[in-house]
Amino acid sequence: MKKVTIQGICYDKKSSFQQGPALAPPLIRQALHSGSMNLFAENGIEINESLILDKGDFTAENYFDIEKITAKHLETSDHIFTLGGDHSITFPILKAFRNKYSKIDILHIDAHADLYHEYEGDPYSHACPFARIMEEGIAQRLVQVGIRTLNTHQQEQAIKYGVEVHTMQQLNLTNISAFNNPLYISLDLDGLDPAYAPGVSHHEPGGLSSRQVIDLIQSQQNPIIGADIVEYNPNRDNQQMTAFLAAKLMKELLGKMLEK
Ligand code: MN
Ligand code: MN
């Protein structure tokens, strides 16, 4: 069995501000396979076809089709890497994971906590997935890094659900204690500073550097069962630099998932 399955979810119907992330999966693959970079992650593992099964891209007509698509891939693979899509896709993906894994910890990198009870009347908006995930008890532990937009409501939600929020204002990556359960990493590209990642819908200056995100991925010791890269918006990109950043981070995440 191939060690990691890749799925692209071309879905941005839950974006609140701009559309675009539905176009992202093929463009990130294209950057990865453009010949601009080799396929070795920094840990020395090569992301080659003997280890990876790429199922291609899927257009979800209905939001909860994303759960069905993911569940189908989990029938034949223990580890799934997803290219999004807007951040709303992480909730149905994790609903599918929950049926396979009784305990999951989540490392969530983002400018935003995405903890709104509802946003513009939609409880499944891309501003809400981690409220839904915590409500359903899917995560034993949710650690958020890069946050710099907390309002009163989301602060209350974080307390209510016991979320560990590492804001940019007080960031010290060594304060994040080791995870105890199988780990899912959800990477919203707007967690990085827009200087590194201009191709996102919500520019929020004061964010993480590429190196900080790579170090955070590489420092994880627990098995990573799943990961996603979401919110790449090619309509806002500059010289494909965000596509190439996403491809690099994809390579590092896959390299880490394939360790051991
Ligand atoms: Mn997000
Ligand atoms: Mn965000």
Short mmCIF file of N, CA, C and O in Angstrom, two decimals, residues 124-222:
data_model
loop_
_atom_site.label_atom_id
_atom_site.label_comp_id
_atom_site.label_asym_id
_atom_site.label_seq_id
_atom_site.Cartn_x
_atom_site.Cartn_y
_atom_site.Cartn_z
N TYR A 124 -21.17 26.67 8.49
CA TYR A 124 -20.09 25.92 7.83
C TYR A 124 -19.17 26.82 7.01
O TYR A 124 -18.37 26.36 6.21
N SER A 125 -19.27 28.15 7.21
CA SER A 125 -18.38 29.11 6.55
C SER A 125 -16.92 28.77 6.81
O SER A 125 -16.59 28.10 7.80
N HIS A 126 -16.04 29.26 5.97
CA HIS A 126 -14.60 29.03 6.22
C HIS A 126 -14.11 29.76 7.47
O HIS A 126 -12.97 29.55 7.88
N ALA A 127 -14.97 30.56 8.07
CA ALA A 127 -14.63 31.21 9.35
C ALA A 127 -15.03 30.35 10.56
O ALA A 127 -14.77 30.74 11.70
N CYS A 128 -15.62 29.18 10.31
CA CYS A 128 -16.24 28.38 11.39
C CYS A 128 -15.70 26.95 11.61
O CYS A 128 -16.13 26.31 12.58
N PRO A 129 -14.84 26.39 10.76
CA PRO A 129 -14.62 24.94 10.85
C PRO A 129 -14.15 24.45 12.21
O PRO A 129 -14.54 23.35 12.64
N PHE A 130 -13.36 25.24 12.93
CA PHE A 130 -12.82 24.71 14.20
C PHE A 130 -13.85 24.79 15.33
O PHE A 130 -13.72 24.04 16.31
N ALA A 131 -14.87 25.63 15.18
CA ALA A 131 -15.99 25.57 16.12
C ALA A 131 -16.74 24.26 15.94
O ALA A 131 -17.07 23.57 16.92
N ARG A 132 -16.98 23.89 14.68
CA ARG A 132 -17.71 22.63 14.40
C ARG A 132 -16.89 21.42 14.87
O ARG A 132 -17.41 20.47 15.44
N ILE A 133 -15.58 21.44 14.59
CA ILE A 133 -14.70 20.32 14.96
C ILE A 133 -14.70 20.12 16.48
O ILE A 133 -14.81 19.00 16.97
N MET A 134 -14.64 21.23 17.24
CA MET A 134 -14.58 21.12 18.69
C MET A 134 -15.94 20.73 19.27
O MET A 134 -16.02 19.94 20.21
N GLU A 135 -17.03 21.28 18.70
CA GLU A 135 -18.38 20.92 19.11
C GLU A 135 -18.62 19.42 19.02
O GLU A 135 -19.24 18.81 19.87
N GLU A 136 -18.10 18.81 17.95
CA GLU A 136 -18.32 17.38 17.72
C GLU A 136 -17.30 16.51 18.44
O GLU A 136 -17.32 15.29 18.30
N GLY A 137 -16.41 17.16 19.19
CA GLY A 137 -15.44 16.38 19.97
C GLY A 137 -14.45 15.60 19.12
O GLY A 137 -13.95 14.56 19.53
N ILE A 138 -14.17 16.09 17.93
CA ILE A 138 -13.27 15.37 17.02
C ILE A 138 -11.82 15.45 17.49
O ILE A 138 -11.06 14.49 17.33
N ALA A 139 -11.44 16.58 18.09
CA ALA A 139 -10.03 16.76 18.49
C ALA A 139 -9.88 16.64 20.00
O ALA A 139 -10.64 17.22 20.77
N GLN A 140 -8.87 15.86 20.41
CA GLN A 140 -8.51 15.83 21.83
C GLN A 140 -7.87 17.15 22.21
O GLN A 140 -8.03 17.64 23.32
N ARG A 141 -7.11 17.67 21.26
CA ARG A 141 -6.36 18.89 21.53
C ARG A 141 -6.25 19.70 20.25
O ARG A 141 -5.94 19.15 19.19
N LEU A 142 -6.56 21.00 20.34
CA LEU A 142 -6.42 21.90 19.18
C LEU A 142 -5.45 23.01 19.55
O LEU A 142 -5.67 23.75 20.50
N VAL A 143 -4.35 23.07 18.78
CA VAL A 143 -3.33 24.09 19.00
C VAL A 143 -3.29 24.99 17.77
O VAL A 143 -3.12 24.51 16.65
N GLN A 144 -3.51 26.29 17.99
CA GLN A 144 -3.52 27.25 16.88
C GLN A 144 -2.27 28.13 16.94
O GLN A 144 -1.92 28.64 18.00
N VAL A 145 -1.64 28.34 15.80
CA VAL A 145 -0.41 29.12 15.73
C VAL A 145 -0.52 30.17 14.62
O VAL A 145 -0.99 29.86 13.53
N GLY A 146 -0.07 31.38 14.94
CA GLY A 146 -0.05 32.44 13.93
C GLY A 146 -1.22 33.41 14.02
O GLY A 146 -1.32 34.35 13.24
N ILE A 147 -2.08 33.18 15.01
CA ILE A 147 -3.34 33.92 15.13
C ILE A 147 -3.06 35.40 15.43
O ILE A 147 -2.23 35.74 16.27
N ARG A 148 -3.76 36.29 14.68
CA ARG A 148 -3.58 37.73 14.91
C ARG A 148 -4.83 38.51 14.59
O ARG A 148 -4.75 39.69 14.21
N THR A 149 -6.00 37.90 14.78
CA THR A 149 -7.28 38.55 14.48
C THR A 149 -8.35 38.19 15.50
O THR A 149 -9.53 38.19 15.18
N LEU A 150 -7.94 37.86 16.72
CA LEU A 150 -8.93 37.39 17.70
C LEU A 150 -9.85 38.52 18.11
O LEU A 150 -9.39 39.57 18.58
N ASN A 151 -11.14 38.32 17.96
CA ASN A 151 -12.10 39.27 18.51
C ASN A 151 -12.71 38.66 19.78
O ASN A 151 -12.36 37.54 20.18
N THR A 152 -13.58 39.42 20.42
CA THR A 152 -14.12 38.96 21.71
C THR A 152 -14.86 37.63 21.56
O THR A 152 -14.67 36.70 22.37
N HIS A 153 -15.68 37.52 20.53
CA HIS A 153 -16.46 36.29 20.32
C HIS A 153 -15.53 35.07 20.19
O HIS A 153 -15.75 34.03 20.82
N GLN A 154 -14.49 35.22 19.38
CA GLN A 154 -13.62 34.06 19.16
C GLN A 154 -12.76 33.75 20.38
O GLN A 154 -12.41 32.59 20.62
N GLN A 155 -12.43 34.79 21.16
CA GLN A 155 -11.73 34.53 22.43
C GLN A 155 -12.61 33.69 23.34
O GLN A 155 -12.15 32.74 23.98
N GLU A 156 -13.91 34.04 23.38
CA GLU A 156 -14.85 33.28 24.21
C GLU A 156 -14.98 31.85 23.70
O GLU A 156 -15.02 30.89 24.50
N GLN A 157 -15.03 31.70 22.40
CA GLN A 157 -15.13 30.35 21.81
C GLN A 157 -13.87 29.52 22.15
O GLN A 157 -13.97 28.33 22.46
N ALA A 158 -12.71 30.17 22.08
CA ALA A 158 -11.45 29.46 22.38
C ALA A 158 -11.46 28.95 23.82
O ALA A 158 -11.05 27.82 24.10
N ILE A 159 -11.96 29.78 24.73
CA ILE A 159 -12.04 29.37 26.14
C ILE A 159 -13.05 28.24 26.30
O ILE A 159 -12.78 27.22 26.94
N LYS A 160 -14.21 28.42 25.66
CA LYS A 160 -15.27 27.42 25.75
C LYS A 160 -14.79 26.03 25.31
O LYS A 160 -15.13 25.02 25.92
N TYR A 161 -14.00 25.99 24.25
CA TYR A 161 -13.57 24.70 23.69
C TYR A 161 -12.17 24.28 24.14
O TYR A 161 -11.64 23.27 23.67
N GLY A 162 -11.55 25.07 25.01
CA GLY A 162 -10.22 24.71 25.49
C GLY A 162 -9.14 24.74 24.42
O GLY A 162 -8.21 23.93 24.42
N VAL A 163 -9.26 25.68 23.48
CA VAL A 163 -8.29 25.78 22.39
C VAL A 163 -7.02 26.47 22.90
O VAL A 163 -7.10 27.45 23.63
N GLU A 164 -5.86 25.93 22.53
CA GLU A 164 -4.58 26.57 22.87
C GLU A 164 -4.21 27.53 21.73
O GLU A 164 -3.84 27.09 20.65
N VAL A 165 -4.33 28.82 22.00
CA VAL A 165 -4.09 29.81 20.96
C VAL A 165 -2.72 30.45 21.15
O VAL A 165 -2.45 31.06 22.20
N HIS A 166 -1.84 30.28 20.17
CA HIS A 166 -0.52 30.93 20.18
C HIS A 166 -0.59 32.12 19.23
O HIS A 166 -0.48 31.94 18.01
N THR A 167 -0.80 33.31 19.78
CA THR A 167 -0.95 34.49 18.92
C THR A 167 0.42 34.96 18.44
O THR A 167 1.45 34.68 19.07
N MET A 168 0.43 35.70 17.35
CA MET A 168 1.69 36.26 16.85
C MET A 168 2.29 37.20 17.89
O MET A 168 3.51 37.29 18.03
N GLN A 169 1.42 37.91 18.61
CA GLN A 169 1.91 38.90 19.56
C GLN A 169 2.81 38.26 20.63
O GLN A 169 3.75 38.88 21.10
N GLN A 170 2.48 37.01 20.99
CA GLN A 170 3.22 36.36 22.08
C GLN A 170 3.92 35.10 21.62
O GLN A 170 4.17 34.18 22.40
N LEU A 171 4.28 35.06 20.32
CA LEU A 171 4.72 33.78 19.76
C LEU A 171 6.09 33.33 20.27
O LEU A 171 7.07 34.07 20.23
N ASN A 172 6.11 32.11 20.77
CA ASN A 172 7.36 31.43 21.11
C ASN A 172 7.10 29.95 20.80
O ASN A 172 6.43 29.26 21.56
N LEU A 173 7.63 29.50 19.67
CA LEU A 173 7.26 28.16 19.19
C LEU A 173 7.70 27.07 20.16
O LEU A 173 7.13 25.98 20.17
N THR A 174 8.70 27.37 21.01
CA THR A 174 9.14 26.34 21.97
C THR A 174 8.12 26.16 23.10
O THR A 174 8.23 25.22 23.89
N ASN A 175 7.12 27.04 23.18
CA ASN A 175 6.08 26.89 24.20
C ASN A 175 5.02 25.84 23.83
O ASN A 175 4.16 25.52 24.65
N ILE A 176 5.08 25.35 22.62
CA ILE A 176 4.08 24.35 22.20
C ILE A 176 4.54 22.98 22.65
O ILE A 176 5.56 22.47 22.18
N SER A 177 3.81 22.38 23.58
CA SER A 177 4.25 21.09 24.11
C SER A 177 3.94 19.97 23.11
O SER A 177 3.06 20.11 22.25
N ALA A 178 4.66 18.87 23.24
CA ALA A 178 4.54 17.76 22.28
C ALA A 178 3.12 17.20 22.27
O ALA A 178 2.44 17.16 23.30
N PHE A 179 2.69 16.74 21.11
CA PHE A 179 1.37 16.13 20.98
C PHE A 179 1.43 14.67 21.43
O PHE A 179 2.47 14.01 21.30
N ASN A 180 0.31 14.17 21.95
CA ASN A 180 0.26 12.79 22.46
C ASN A 180 -0.50 11.84 21.56
O ASN A 180 -0.44 10.63 21.74
N ASN A 181 -1.26 12.38 20.61
CA ASN A 181 -2.13 11.56 19.77
C ASN A 181 -1.74 11.72 18.31
O ASN A 181 -1.01 12.65 17.96
N PRO A 182 -2.25 10.83 17.45
CA PRO A 182 -2.03 11.02 16.02
C PRO A 182 -2.39 12.46 15.62
O PRO A 182 -3.40 13.00 16.08
N LEU A 183 -1.55 13.04 14.79
CA LEU A 183 -1.64 14.48 14.55
C LEU A 183 -2.17 14.79 13.14
O LEU A 183 -1.77 14.16 12.16
N TYR A 184 -3.06 15.77 13.08
CA TYR A 184 -3.52 16.33 11.81
C TYR A 184 -3.05 17.78 11.76
O TYR A 184 -3.24 18.53 12.71
N ILE A 185 -2.41 18.17 10.66
CA ILE A 185 -1.93 19.55 10.50
C ILE A 185 -2.77 20.25 9.45
O ILE A 185 -2.87 19.79 8.31
N SER A 186 -3.39 21.37 9.84
CA SER A 186 -4.18 22.16 8.90
C SER A 186 -3.50 23.50 8.69
O SER A 186 -3.34 24.29 9.62
N LEU A 187 -3.08 23.73 7.45
CA LEU A 187 -2.25 24.89 7.14
C LEU A 187 -3.00 25.86 6.23
O LEU A 187 -3.17 25.61 5.04
N ASP A 188 -3.48 26.95 6.83
CA ASP A 188 -4.09 28.05 6.07
C ASP A 188 -2.94 28.98 5.68
O ASP A 188 -2.23 29.50 6.55
N LEU A 189 -2.78 29.20 4.39
CA LEU A 189 -1.61 29.96 3.92
C LEU A 189 -1.61 31.41 4.41
O LEU A 189 -0.57 32.05 4.39
N ASP A 190 -2.77 31.92 4.86
CA ASP A 190 -2.73 33.30 5.38
C ASP A 190 -2.11 33.36 6.78
O ASP A 190 -1.91 34.46 7.32
N GLY A 191 -1.77 32.22 7.36
CA GLY A 191 -0.99 32.23 8.60
C GLY A 191 0.40 32.82 8.37
O GLY A 191 0.99 33.44 9.26
N LEU A 192 0.91 32.62 7.15
CA LEU A 192 2.18 33.25 6.80
C LEU A 192 1.96 34.73 6.56
O LEU A 192 0.87 35.18 6.20
N ASP A 193 3.02 35.51 6.70
CA ASP A 193 2.91 36.92 6.38
C ASP A 193 2.62 37.08 4.89
O ASP A 193 3.17 36.33 4.08
N PRO A 194 1.77 38.05 4.52
CA PRO A 194 1.49 38.25 3.09
C PRO A 194 2.74 38.59 2.27
O PRO A 194 2.73 38.46 1.05
N ALA A 195 3.82 38.99 2.93
CA ALA A 195 5.07 39.19 2.20
C ALA A 195 5.59 37.86 1.62
O ALA A 195 6.23 37.84 0.58
N TYR A 196 5.30 36.76 2.32
CA TYR A 196 5.71 35.44 1.86
C TYR A 196 4.61 34.80 1.00
O TYR A 196 4.92 34.01 0.12
N ALA A 197 3.37 35.10 1.35
CA ALA A 197 2.23 34.43 0.71
C ALA A 197 1.17 35.46 0.31
O ALA A 197 0.13 35.59 0.95
N PRO A 198 1.43 36.20 -0.78
CA PRO A 198 0.44 37.21 -1.21
C PRO A 198 -0.82 36.59 -1.80
O PRO A 198 -1.87 37.24 -1.84
N GLY A 199 -0.75 35.33 -2.24
CA GLY A 199 -1.88 34.71 -2.92
C GLY A 199 -2.88 34.10 -1.97
O GLY A 199 -3.12 32.90 -1.97
N VAL A 200 -3.46 34.95 -1.12
CA VAL A 200 -4.53 34.52 -0.21
C VAL A 200 -5.62 35.58 -0.24
O VAL A 200 -5.35 36.73 -0.58
N SER A 201 -6.83 35.20 0.15
CA SER A 201 -7.95 36.15 0.08
C SER A 201 -7.85 37.22 1.16
O SER A 201 -8.25 38.36 0.94
N HIS A 202 -7.34 36.84 2.33
CA HIS A 202 -7.32 37.79 3.46
C HIS A 202 -5.87 38.13 3.83
O HIS A 202 -5.20 37.35 4.51
N HIS A 203 -5.41 39.28 3.37
CA HIS A 203 -4.05 39.70 3.73
C HIS A 203 -4.05 40.20 5.17
O HIS A 203 -4.77 41.13 5.52
N GLU A 204 -3.25 39.56 6.00
CA GLU A 204 -3.18 39.96 7.41
C GLU A 204 -1.69 40.09 7.77
O GLU A 204 -1.05 39.11 8.14
N PRO A 205 -1.13 41.29 7.65
CA PRO A 205 0.30 41.47 7.91
C PRO A 205 0.70 41.07 9.34
O PRO A 205 -0.14 40.98 10.23
N GLY A 206 2.00 40.84 9.53
CA GLY A 206 2.49 40.49 10.86
C GLY A 206 2.49 39.00 11.11
O GLY A 206 2.42 38.56 12.26
N GLY A 207 2.62 38.20 10.05
CA GLY A 207 2.47 36.76 10.20
C GLY A 207 3.77 35.99 10.26
O GLY A 207 4.86 36.54 10.40
N LEU A 208 3.65 34.66 10.13
CA LEU A 208 4.77 33.74 10.22
C LEU A 208 5.64 33.82 8.97
O LEU A 208 5.17 34.14 7.89
N SER A 209 6.91 33.48 9.13
CA SER A 209 7.80 33.38 7.97
C SER A 209 7.71 31.96 7.42
O SER A 209 7.27 31.03 8.10
N SER A 210 8.17 31.79 6.19
CA SER A 210 8.21 30.45 5.59
C SER A 210 9.04 29.52 6.48
O SER A 210 8.66 28.38 6.74
N ARG A 211 10.18 30.03 6.96
CA ARG A 211 11.09 29.21 7.77
C ARG A 211 10.43 28.77 9.08
O ARG A 211 10.59 27.63 9.53
N GLN A 212 9.69 29.70 9.70
CA GLN A 212 9.02 29.32 10.96
C GLN A 212 8.02 28.18 10.74
O GLN A 212 7.92 27.27 11.56
N VAL A 213 7.27 28.25 9.64
CA VAL A 213 6.28 27.20 9.37
C VAL A 213 6.98 25.88 9.08
O VAL A 213 6.59 24.82 9.59
N ILE A 214 8.05 25.92 8.29
CA ILE A 214 8.80 24.69 7.99
C ILE A 214 9.38 24.09 9.28
O ILE A 214 9.27 22.89 9.52
N ASP A 215 9.96 24.94 10.13
CA ASP A 215 10.52 24.45 11.40
C ASP A 215 9.43 23.80 12.27
O ASP A 215 9.66 22.78 12.92
N LEU A 216 8.25 24.43 12.27
CA LEU A 216 7.15 23.91 13.08
C LEU A 216 6.73 22.52 12.58
O LEU A 216 6.50 21.61 13.37
N ILE A 217 6.66 22.37 11.27
CA ILE A 217 6.32 21.05 10.69
C ILE A 217 7.40 20.04 11.07
O ILE A 217 7.12 18.94 11.54
N GLN A 218 8.66 20.42 10.87
CA GLN A 218 9.76 19.47 11.07
C GLN A 218 9.95 19.09 12.53
O GLN A 218 10.50 18.03 12.83
N SER A 219 9.51 19.95 13.44
CA SER A 219 9.75 19.67 14.86
C SER A 219 8.72 18.69 15.44
O SER A 219 8.87 18.26 16.59
N GLN A 220 7.71 18.30 14.67
CA GLN A 220 6.70 17.38 15.21
C GLN A 220 7.27 15.97 15.33
O GLN A 220 7.92 15.48 14.43
N GLN A 221 7.00 15.34 16.47
CA GLN A 221 7.55 14.02 16.74
C GLN A 221 6.52 12.90 16.56
O GLN A 221 6.88 11.75 16.38
N ASN A 222 5.24 13.25 16.63
CA ASN A 222 4.19 12.22 16.57
C ASN A 222 3.82 11.89 15.13
O ASN A 222 4.01 12.72 14.24
#
